[in-house]
Coordinates of C-alpha atoms and ligand atoms in Angstrom, one line a residue:
M244 CA 77.4 108.9 112.3
R245 CA 79.5 109.3 115.4
L246 CA 76.9 110.7 117.8
T247 CA 79.4 112.9 119.6
E248 CA 79.7 114.9 116.4
T249 CA 76.3 116.3 117.1
A250 CA 77.7 117.5 120.5
D251 CA 80.9 118.9 119.1
V252 CA 79.2 120.7 116.2
W253 CA 76.2 121.5 118.5
W254 CA 74.7 124.3 116.5
K255 CA 73.9 122.1 113.5
N256 CA 71.0 120.5 115.2
A257 CA 70.3 123.0 118.0
V258 CA 67.0 124.5 118.9
V259 CA 67.5 128.2 119.3
Y260 CA 65.1 130.3 121.3
C261 CA 65.3 134.1 121.2
L262 CA 63.9 136.2 124.0
D263 CA 64.0 139.8 125.2
V264 CA 64.7 139.8 128.9
E265 CA 62.5 142.9 129.2
T266 CA 59.3 141.2 128.1
F267 CA 59.8 137.6 129.4
F268 CA 59.2 137.5 133.2
D269 CA 59.3 140.2 135.8
T270 CA 60.4 139.2 139.3
D271 CA 60.6 142.5 141.1
G272 CA 57.2 143.9 140.1
D273 CA 58.5 147.0 138.3
G274 CA 56.7 146.1 135.0
R275 CA 59.9 145.1 133.2
G276 CA 61.2 141.6 132.8
D277 CA 64.6 140.8 134.3
L278 CA 67.4 138.3 134.2
Q279 CA 66.2 136.7 137.4
G280 CA 62.9 136.2 135.6
V281 CA 64.6 134.3 132.8
S282 CA 66.3 132.2 135.4
Q283 CA 63.1 131.4 137.2
R284 CA 61.5 130.3 133.9
I285 CA 64.5 128.3 132.6
D286 CA 62.5 125.0 133.0
H287 CA 59.9 126.2 130.6
L288 CA 62.7 126.4 128.0
A289 CA 64.2 123.1 129.2
E290 CA 60.9 121.3 128.9
L291 CA 60.3 122.7 125.5
G292 CA 63.6 121.2 124.4
V293 CA 65.5 124.4 123.8
T294 CA 69.3 123.9 123.5
C295 CA 70.5 127.4 122.8
L296 CA 69.1 130.6 124.3
W297 CA 69.7 133.8 122.3
L298 CA 69.4 136.8 124.6
M299 CA 68.4 140.0 122.8
P300 CA 70.5 143.0 123.9
F301 CA 70.6 143.3 127.7
Y302 CA 73.2 146.1 127.7
P303 CA 72.8 149.6 129.1
T304 CA 70.8 151.6 126.6
P305 CA 68.6 154.7 126.3
D306 CA 66.2 152.1 124.7
R307 CA 65.3 154.0 121.6
D308 CA 65.6 150.9 119.4
D309 CA 64.6 148.1 121.9
G310 CA 68.1 147.9 123.3
Y311 CA 69.9 147.8 119.9
D312 CA 71.3 151.3 120.9
I313 CA 74.0 150.5 123.3
T314 CA 76.0 152.8 125.7
D315 CA 78.3 150.1 127.2
F316 CA 79.2 146.9 125.4
Y317 CA 80.5 145.4 128.6
G318 CA 77.6 146.2 130.8
V319 CA 74.2 144.9 131.9
D320 CA 71.3 147.3 132.0
P321 CA 70.7 147.8 135.7
R322 CA 66.9 147.7 135.0
L323 CA 67.3 144.0 133.9
G324 CA 69.8 142.9 136.6
S325 CA 73.5 142.7 137.2
H326 CA 76.5 140.7 135.9
G327 CA 75.8 138.5 138.9
D328 CA 72.3 137.8 137.7
L329 CA 73.6 137.0 134.3
V330 CA 76.1 134.5 135.6
E331 CA 73.4 132.9 137.7
L332 CA 71.3 132.5 134.5
L333 CA 74.3 131.0 132.6
T334 CA 74.9 128.5 135.4
L335 CA 71.3 127.4 135.5
A336 CA 71.1 127.2 131.7
Q337 CA 74.3 125.1 131.6
D338 CA 72.7 122.7 134.2
R339 CA 69.7 122.3 131.9
G340 CA 72.0 121.6 128.9
I341 CA 71.2 125.0 127.3
R342 CA 73.9 127.1 125.8
V343 CA 73.5 130.9 125.8
I344 CA 74.4 133.3 123.0
A345 CA 74.4 137.2 123.1
D346 CA 73.4 139.7 120.6
L347 CA 76.5 141.4 119.2
V348 CA 75.5 144.8 118.0
V349 CA 78.7 146.5 116.9
N350 CA 77.8 148.1 113.6
H351 CA 76.9 151.2 115.7
T352 CA 76.6 152.5 119.2
S353 CA 74.0 154.8 120.8
D354 CA 74.7 158.5 120.3
Q355 CA 74.8 158.5 124.1
H356 CA 77.7 156.1 124.2
P357 CA 80.8 157.8 125.9
W358 CA 82.8 157.1 122.8
F359 CA 80.5 159.0 120.6
R360 CA 80.0 161.8 123.1
S361 CA 83.7 162.3 123.2
A362 CA 84.1 161.9 119.4
R363 CA 81.5 164.6 118.6
E364 CA 83.1 167.0 121.1
S365 CA 86.4 167.5 119.3
R366 CA 88.4 166.4 116.3
Q367 CA 91.2 165.6 118.7
S368 CA 89.2 163.1 120.7
P369 CA 90.8 159.6 120.7
Y370 CA 87.4 158.3 119.6
R371 CA 86.8 160.7 116.7
G372 CA 88.2 158.2 114.2
W373 CA 86.0 155.4 115.7
Y374 CA 83.0 156.8 113.7
V375 CA 82.6 157.8 110.1
W376 CA 82.6 161.6 109.4
R377 CA 82.4 163.8 106.4
D378 CA 82.2 167.5 105.7
E379 CA 79.5 166.9 103.1
P380 CA 77.2 164.0 102.7
P381 CA 77.8 161.9 99.6
P382 CA 75.4 162.2 96.7
D383 CA 73.8 158.8 97.5
A384 CA 73.1 159.7 101.1
D385 CA 69.4 158.9 100.7
K386 CA 69.9 155.4 99.3
G387 CA 69.3 152.2 101.3
I388 CA 67.5 153.8 104.2
V389 CA 66.4 151.0 106.6
F390 CA 63.7 152.9 108.5
P391 CA 62.1 155.2 105.9
D392 CA 59.3 156.3 108.3
Q393 CA 61.8 158.0 110.5
E394 CA 64.9 158.8 108.4
D395 CA 65.6 160.4 105.1
S396 CA 69.3 160.2 105.0
L397 CA 72.2 157.9 106.1
W398 CA 74.2 161.0 107.1
Q399 CA 73.4 163.4 109.9
Y400 CA 74.9 166.8 110.5
D401 CA 76.1 167.1 114.1
E402 CA 76.3 170.7 115.3
E403 CA 78.8 169.9 118.0
A404 CA 81.1 168.0 115.7
G405 CA 80.7 170.4 112.8
Q406 CA 80.5 167.4 110.4
Y407 CA 78.2 164.7 109.1
Y408 CA 78.3 161.2 110.6
L409 CA 77.1 157.9 109.0
H410 CA 74.2 156.0 110.5
R411 CA 72.8 153.0 108.6
F412 CA 69.9 152.8 111.1
Y413 CA 68.4 155.6 113.2
K414 CA 70.3 158.8 113.5
H415 CA 70.8 158.1 117.2
Q416 CA 72.8 155.1 116.2
P417 CA 76.1 156.4 114.7
D418 CA 78.1 153.7 112.8
L419 CA 81.4 152.5 114.1
D420 CA 84.2 152.5 111.6
I421 CA 85.7 149.0 111.3
A422 CA 88.3 150.3 108.9
N423 CA 89.9 151.6 112.1
A424 CA 92.1 149.0 113.7
E425 CA 91.4 150.3 117.2
V426 CA 87.7 149.6 116.6
R427 CA 88.4 146.1 115.4
E428 CA 90.5 145.4 118.5
E429 CA 87.8 146.7 120.7
I430 CA 85.2 144.5 119.1
E431 CA 87.5 141.5 119.8
R432 CA 87.8 142.6 123.5
V433 CA 84.0 142.7 123.7
I434 CA 83.7 139.2 122.2
G435 CA 86.5 138.0 124.5
F436 CA 84.7 139.4 127.5
W437 CA 81.4 137.7 127.0
S438 CA 83.0 134.5 125.9
Q439 CA 85.0 134.4 129.1
L440 CA 81.8 135.0 131.1
G441 CA 80.3 131.9 129.5
M442 CA 78.5 132.8 126.3
S443 CA 78.7 130.1 123.6
G444 CA 78.6 132.6 120.7
F445 CA 76.8 135.5 119.3
R446 CA 74.0 136.5 117.0
V447 CA 75.7 139.1 114.9
D448 CA 73.5 142.1 114.1
A449 CA 73.5 143.6 110.6
V450 CA 76.6 141.9 109.3
P451 CA 76.7 143.4 105.8
F452 CA 76.5 146.9 107.3
L453 CA 79.1 146.1 109.9
L454 CA 81.5 145.0 107.1
D455 CA 80.7 147.9 104.8
T456 CA 83.6 150.3 104.8
A457 CA 82.2 152.4 101.9
G458 CA 81.6 155.3 104.3
A459 CA 85.3 155.6 105.0
L460 CA 86.8 158.5 103.0
D461 CA 89.9 156.8 101.7
A462 CA 88.9 153.2 101.0
S463 CA 92.2 152.3 99.4
G464 CA 94.5 150.2 101.5
L465 CA 91.6 149.1 103.8
P466 CA 91.6 145.4 104.7
D467 CA 89.1 143.2 102.9
P468 CA 86.1 143.2 105.3
H469 CA 85.8 139.5 104.9
D470 CA 89.3 139.1 106.1
Y471 CA 88.1 141.0 109.2
L472 CA 85.2 138.6 109.7
R473 CA 87.7 135.7 109.3
D474 CA 89.9 137.2 111.9
L475 CA 87.0 137.7 114.3
R476 CA 86.0 134.0 113.9
A477 CA 89.6 132.8 114.4
F478 CA 89.8 135.0 117.5
L479 CA 86.6 133.5 118.9
D480 CA 87.8 129.9 118.1
R481 CA 91.1 130.6 119.8
R482 CA 89.4 132.0 122.9
R483 CA 86.6 129.4 123.1
G484 CA 86.4 126.6 120.7
Q485 CA 82.9 125.4 119.9
S486 CA 81.5 128.9 119.8
M487 CA 79.4 130.0 117.0
L488 CA 78.5 133.2 115.1
L489 CA 75.0 133.4 113.8
G490 CA 74.8 136.2 111.4
E491 CA 71.9 138.5 110.3
V492 CA 72.6 138.6 106.6
N493 CA 69.5 139.5 104.6
L494 CA 70.9 139.3 101.1
P495 CA 70.2 137.2 98.0
Y496 CA 71.5 133.6 98.4
P497 CA 74.8 133.9 96.4
D498 CA 75.7 137.0 98.5
V499 CA 74.9 135.3 101.8
R500 CA 77.1 132.4 100.9
R501 CA 80.1 134.6 101.0
F502 CA 79.6 135.3 104.7
F503 CA 80.1 131.6 105.5
G504 CA 83.7 132.1 104.2
D505 CA 85.6 129.5 102.3
E506 CA 84.7 125.8 101.8
D507 CA 85.7 125.0 105.4
G508 CA 83.5 127.9 106.7
D509 CA 86.0 130.3 108.3
E510 CA 83.6 133.3 108.7
L511 CA 80.1 133.1 110.1
T512 CA 79.1 129.7 111.5
M513 CA 75.4 130.2 110.6
C514 CA 73.4 132.6 108.6
F515 CA 69.7 133.2 108.9
D516 CA 67.7 132.0 105.8
F517 CA 65.8 135.1 105.0
I518 CA 65.1 134.0 101.5
G519 CA 63.6 130.7 102.5
M520 CA 61.5 132.4 105.1
Q521 CA 60.0 134.9 102.6
R522 CA 59.4 132.2 100.0
L523 CA 57.6 130.1 102.7
Y524 CA 55.1 132.9 103.3
L525 CA 54.5 133.2 99.6
S526 CA 53.9 129.4 99.5
L527 CA 51.5 129.7 102.4
A528 CA 49.6 132.5 100.7
R529 CA 49.2 130.4 97.6
N530 CA 48.5 127.0 99.4
D531 CA 51.2 125.7 97.2
P532 CA 54.8 124.8 98.2
A533 CA 56.3 125.5 94.8
E534 CA 58.0 128.7 95.9
L535 CA 59.5 127.1 99.0
V536 CA 60.8 124.2 96.8
Q537 CA 62.3 126.7 94.4
A538 CA 64.1 128.5 97.4
L539 CA 65.5 125.2 98.7
R540 CA 66.7 124.3 95.3
S541 CA 68.6 127.6 94.9
R542 CA 69.9 127.7 98.4
P543 CA 73.7 127.4 98.2
D544 CA 75.6 124.6 99.8
R545 CA 76.8 125.6 103.2
P546 CA 80.2 124.6 104.5
E547 CA 80.4 121.2 106.2
E548 CA 80.2 122.5 109.7
G549 CA 78.1 125.6 108.8
Q550 CA 74.3 125.7 109.1
W551 CA 71.3 127.8 108.0
G552 CA 69.3 129.4 110.7
T553 CA 65.6 128.7 109.7
F554 CA 62.8 130.7 111.2
V555 CA 59.2 131.7 110.8
R556 CA 59.2 134.9 112.8
N557 CA 61.7 137.2 114.5
H558 CA 61.5 140.4 116.6
D559 CA 61.5 142.7 113.6
E560 CA 58.9 143.3 110.9
L561 CA 58.3 140.2 108.9
T562 CA 60.4 141.4 106.0
L563 CA 59.3 140.5 102.5
D564 CA 61.9 142.7 100.8
K565 CA 63.3 140.0 98.6
L566 CA 59.9 139.2 96.9
S567 CA 58.8 141.1 93.8
D568 CA 56.2 143.9 94.3
E569 CA 53.5 141.6 93.0
E570 CA 54.5 138.7 95.2
R571 CA 54.8 140.9 98.3
Q572 CA 51.3 142.2 97.5
E573 CA 50.0 138.6 97.4
V574 CA 51.3 138.0 100.9
F575 CA 50.0 141.3 102.1
D576 CA 46.5 140.5 100.7
A577 CA 46.5 137.0 102.3
F578 CA 48.1 137.8 105.7
G579 CA 48.1 141.6 106.3
P580 CA 45.6 143.5 104.1
A581 CA 45.1 146.4 106.5
E582 CA 47.6 149.3 106.3
N583 CA 48.3 149.2 110.0
M584 CA 49.5 145.6 109.6
Q585 CA 52.2 146.6 107.2
L586 CA 55.5 148.4 107.9
Y587 CA 58.0 150.3 105.8
G588 CA 56.2 149.1 102.6
R589 CA 58.2 145.9 102.8
G590 CA 56.9 143.8 105.8
L591 CA 54.2 142.9 108.2
R592 CA 54.1 143.7 111.9
R593 CA 52.2 140.5 112.8
R594 CA 52.8 137.2 114.3
L595 CA 51.9 134.0 112.4
P596 CA 48.8 132.8 114.3
P597 CA 46.6 135.8 113.5
M598 CA 47.9 135.7 109.9
L599 CA 46.6 132.2 109.6
G600 CA 43.3 133.0 111.3
N601 CA 44.4 131.0 114.4
D602 CA 43.9 127.7 112.5
L603 CA 45.6 125.3 114.8
A604 CA 46.1 122.6 112.2
R605 CA 47.7 125.0 109.8
L606 CA 50.0 126.4 112.5
K607 CA 51.0 122.9 113.5
M608 CA 51.9 122.2 109.9
V609 CA 54.1 125.3 109.6
Y610 CA 56.1 124.4 112.7
S611 CA 56.4 120.8 111.6
L612 CA 57.9 122.2 108.4
L613 CA 60.2 124.5 110.4
F614 CA 61.6 121.5 112.4
S615 CA 62.0 119.2 109.4
L616 CA 63.6 121.5 106.9
P617 CA 67.4 121.4 106.6
G618 CA 68.7 124.0 109.0
T619 CA 68.7 124.9 112.7
P620 CA 65.3 126.3 113.8
V621 CA 65.2 129.6 115.6
L622 CA 62.1 130.4 117.7
F623 CA 61.0 133.8 118.9
Y624 CA 59.5 133.7 122.4
G625 CA 55.8 133.2 122.4
E626 CA 55.7 131.2 119.2
E627 CA 55.5 128.0 121.2
I628 CA 52.1 129.0 122.5
G629 CA 50.9 130.8 119.4
M630 CA 50.9 134.4 120.7
G631 CA 49.4 137.1 118.5
E632 CA 50.5 140.7 118.0
N633 CA 49.3 144.0 119.4
L634 CA 48.6 146.4 116.5
A635 CA 48.0 149.2 118.9
A636 CA 51.7 149.2 119.8
E637 CA 54.1 151.3 117.7
G638 CA 55.9 149.9 114.7
R639 CA 57.8 146.7 115.3
N640 CA 56.7 146.7 119.0
A641 CA 53.5 145.0 117.8
V642 CA 55.2 141.6 118.1
R643 CA 57.2 142.4 121.3
T644 CA 54.5 142.1 123.8
P645 CA 55.0 140.4 127.2
M646 CA 55.2 136.6 127.4
Q647 CA 51.8 135.1 128.4
W648 CA 52.2 132.7 131.2
T649 CA 48.8 132.5 132.9
T650 CA 45.3 134.0 132.8
G651 CA 46.2 136.2 135.8
L652 CA 47.1 139.9 135.9
N653 CA 49.2 140.9 133.0
G654 CA 49.2 137.3 131.7
G655 CA 51.3 136.3 134.7
F656 CA 54.2 138.4 133.3
S657 CA 54.3 141.0 136.1
T658 CA 52.5 142.0 139.2
A659 CA 52.8 145.7 138.3
D660 CA 50.0 148.0 137.5
P661 CA 49.2 147.4 133.8
A662 CA 49.9 151.0 133.0
E663 CA 53.5 150.5 134.3
L664 CA 54.4 147.6 132.0
A665 CA 57.5 147.9 129.7
A666 CA 55.0 146.9 126.9
P667 CA 51.3 146.4 127.0
V668 CA 49.9 142.8 127.0
T669 CA 48.0 141.7 123.9
E670 CA 44.2 141.8 124.2
G671 CA 41.3 140.0 122.6
E672 CA 41.4 136.6 120.9
F673 CA 45.2 136.3 121.5
G674 CA 45.2 137.8 125.0
P675 CA 46.4 135.7 127.9
E676 CA 42.9 134.5 128.8
H677 CA 43.0 132.5 125.6
V678 CA 46.7 132.0 124.9
N679 CA 49.0 131.1 127.8
V680 CA 51.6 128.6 128.9
A681 CA 49.7 127.2 131.9
A682 CA 46.6 126.1 130.0
Q683 CA 48.7 124.7 127.1
R684 CA 50.8 122.6 129.4
R685 CA 47.7 120.8 130.4
D686 CA 46.2 120.3 127.0
P687 CA 47.6 117.4 125.0
E688 CA 46.4 118.9 121.7
S689 CA 47.9 122.3 122.3
L690 CA 50.5 124.0 120.1
L691 CA 52.9 123.9 123.0
N692 CA 52.7 120.1 123.3
W693 CA 53.0 119.8 119.6
M694 CA 56.2 121.9 119.6
R695 CA 57.6 119.7 122.4
L696 CA 56.9 116.6 120.3
L697 CA 58.5 118.2 117.2
I698 CA 61.5 119.2 119.1
R699 CA 62.0 115.8 120.7
R700 CA 61.7 114.1 117.3
Y701 CA 63.9 116.7 115.6
R702 CA 66.7 116.0 118.2
E703 CA 66.2 112.3 117.8
C704 CA 66.6 112.6 114.0
P705 CA 69.9 114.5 113.3
E706 CA 69.4 113.3 109.7
L707 CA 67.1 116.3 109.3
S708 CA 69.6 118.9 110.1
W709 CA 72.8 117.1 109.2
G710 CA 71.6 115.1 106.2
E711 CA 71.3 115.7 102.5
C712 CA 67.9 117.0 101.6
T713 CA 66.1 115.7 98.5
I714 CA 62.8 117.1 97.3
L715 CA 60.5 114.2 96.3
E716 CA 58.5 114.4 93.2
H717 CA 54.8 113.3 93.2
E718 CA 51.5 114.2 91.7
S719 CA 49.8 116.3 94.4
P720 CA 50.7 120.0 94.0
S721 CA 49.7 121.1 97.5
V722 CA 52.0 118.6 99.3
F723 CA 55.7 119.3 100.0
A724 CA 57.6 116.1 100.3
H725 CA 61.3 115.8 101.2
R726 CA 63.7 113.2 102.5
S727 CA 66.8 113.7 104.5
D728 CA 69.6 111.1 104.4
H729 CA 72.6 110.9 106.6
E730 CA 74.7 107.7 106.5
D731 CA 72.2 104.9 107.0
G732 CA 69.4 107.1 108.3
T733 CA 66.5 108.3 106.1
I734 CA 63.6 110.5 107.2
V735 CA 60.8 111.4 104.9
A736 CA 58.5 114.3 105.6
L737 CA 55.2 115.4 104.1
H738 CA 53.5 118.7 104.5
N739 CA 50.1 119.6 103.0
F740 CA 49.8 123.4 102.3
A741 CA 46.1 123.0 101.4
A742 CA 42.9 122.5 103.5
E743 CA 41.9 119.4 101.5
P744 CA 43.4 115.9 102.3
A745 CA 45.8 114.5 99.7
R746 CA 47.3 111.2 98.7
V747 CA 50.8 110.9 97.4
T748 CA 52.8 108.1 95.8
L749 CA 56.5 108.6 96.3
A750 CA 59.8 106.8 95.8
V751 CA 61.3 106.6 99.3
A752 CA 63.8 103.8 99.2
G753 CA 65.8 101.6 96.9
A754 CA 64.1 98.4 95.8
G755 CA 63.9 95.7 98.4
V756 CA 61.7 93.5 100.5
G757 CA 60.6 94.3 104.0
V758 CA 61.2 98.0 104.0
Q759 CA 58.8 100.0 106.2
A760 CA 58.0 103.6 107.0
V761 CA 57.3 104.3 110.6
D762 CA 55.4 107.5 111.5
L763 CA 57.2 109.6 114.1
L764 CA 54.5 112.2 114.9
H765 CA 51.5 109.8 115.1
D766 CA 51.1 106.1 115.4
G767 CA 51.4 104.1 112.2
T768 CA 53.6 101.9 110.0
T769 CA 53.3 101.6 106.3
D770 CA 55.0 99.0 104.1
V771 CA 57.2 100.3 101.3
Q772 CA 56.5 98.4 98.1
E773 CA 59.3 96.2 96.7
D774 CA 60.0 98.8 94.0
G775 CA 60.7 101.4 96.7
M776 CA 57.4 103.2 96.2
I777 CA 55.0 104.1 99.0
C778 CA 51.4 105.5 99.0
L779 CA 50.7 107.9 101.9
D780 CA 47.6 110.0 102.9
V781 CA 48.1 113.4 104.5
D782 CA 45.3 115.4 106.1
G783 CA 44.3 118.9 105.0
Y784 CA 47.1 121.1 106.5
G785 CA 48.5 117.8 107.8
S786 CA 52.1 116.8 108.3
R787 CA 53.9 113.4 108.6
W788 CA 57.4 112.5 109.4
L789 CA 58.4 108.9 108.7
R790 CA 61.6 107.0 109.4
I791 CA 62.5 104.4 106.7
I792 CA 63.4 101.1 108.3
R793 CA 65.2 98.5 106.3
P794 CA 65.4 94.8 107.3
G795 CA 68.1 94.4 109.9
D796 CA 67.9 98.0 111.1
R797 CA 67.9 98.1 114.8
Y798 CA 65.3 100.8 115.2
I799 CA 63.5 100.3 118.4
L800 CA 61.8 103.6 119.4
Ligands
NOJ913 C1 68.8 144.6 113.3 C2 67.9 144.3 114.5 O1 67.3 143.0 114.3 C3 66.9 145.4 114.6 O2 65.9 145.1 115.6 C4 67.6 146.7 114.9 O3 66.7 147.7 114.9 C5 68.7 147.0 113.9 N1 69.5 145.8 113.6 C6 69.6 148.0 114.4 O4 70.4 147.5 115.4

């Protein structure tokens, strides 16, 4: 392959790292992380091998949904810094070869947004039509509620407006109406603004809800929402080629595929793989990769330049909504049996290490899998050191605790009085005295150093993310084996979902003499038999990545 392709289509083998500025690093001692803090810690990301930083919402907000309730799409929350601080961060990131993307949250605004305040004030407001209003809620107003612990309807009566408004999420987040051309134009301006400032794309919040115009009273004559997504993508490409849109689309596979657009991929550049993630947890609960295999087999082909965003954890509840009730219960039983670990009846408010009993070998196996599966891995801050959750925090905040840098006060996150922190630091087995960046930098066996190695190898092996993935058949049910081929390159990976060691015999190459398999994560070289078969051992919860070397290949690393 032409290597520059991996630079042009950079998202296809990127390493995306998601962080919340508020909980990353506090430089002014007010207990809240800030943009200058991210700048100061940029080398942590660079050393890890991150190539794309996803900043969770940093806009002005009343903060009733962790910043996903925005009052100014063009602003920077003054508690986090200024536009100047953001440009400094973009400059530093660029110097380290890290692109930055922003969260685009335009399905709704905060009810404190000046547009909504004006809209609710009078029917004559120029912003009235920017939201979705009705005199009476529709009969299905209680269907599809996202936060059932707090809401019982998608429609809220507003005294001031004298009408009901649509809110797919909390009632303080009224939905914008993209059936309105002015709203669509404004969203383009927002995208144009941040692109011009230096963002390389957007993580698009709640895409299916954003496109849903069902709330509009007269849906006839509305543009096809997918046309709108296509327009948005074309606009972004015109303004800044090489930008990407990474969409949150938690739908069954065939439905997600539509959001990539046509064969050339003219809508979202990437979609998160929620289905693969959920099947992975079921596989982990069963110590059997069969469910993951089934997900990969049913995953639709993405467009040539599109990509799946793979992940183990994000900032929300670990949603298991696409599993059957029995399957979800199996995952609950294995990884979150207590009621206070579960949320909304569909997910877990835990991070991976406590779910796996802090078993380092097993954790390493899961991340090895993440970096070797076809797709672009997306990490949530703290995963690289194996942070745990704080079940004493409310709801989804359990997994949004401050980054743990050292054993010092507040885990080195802030010098503020612990009572003043934006979020309390995790305590106990996963507290900073046991889990922190400083200690893991020095420990060659740490999760952090394992992550660095995985990321280095992943970047050296674009076959993994660019190539065609084939699931390899063999006789050991606990081992997931796959190969990725791209042009002349072949990588084979083995992952053992069980605690017992296993031996597998696989076909990895065409017949021939002198073919070898070179381990990429440990030392070792194994001869491939002349018939293309190879016999490999894999430890309990072990993982191996191997490059297939054919005679004449100039593989020198
Ligand atoms: C999805 C985000 O991931 C979640 O954190 C947020 O609460 C909702 N969208 C509403 O914006």
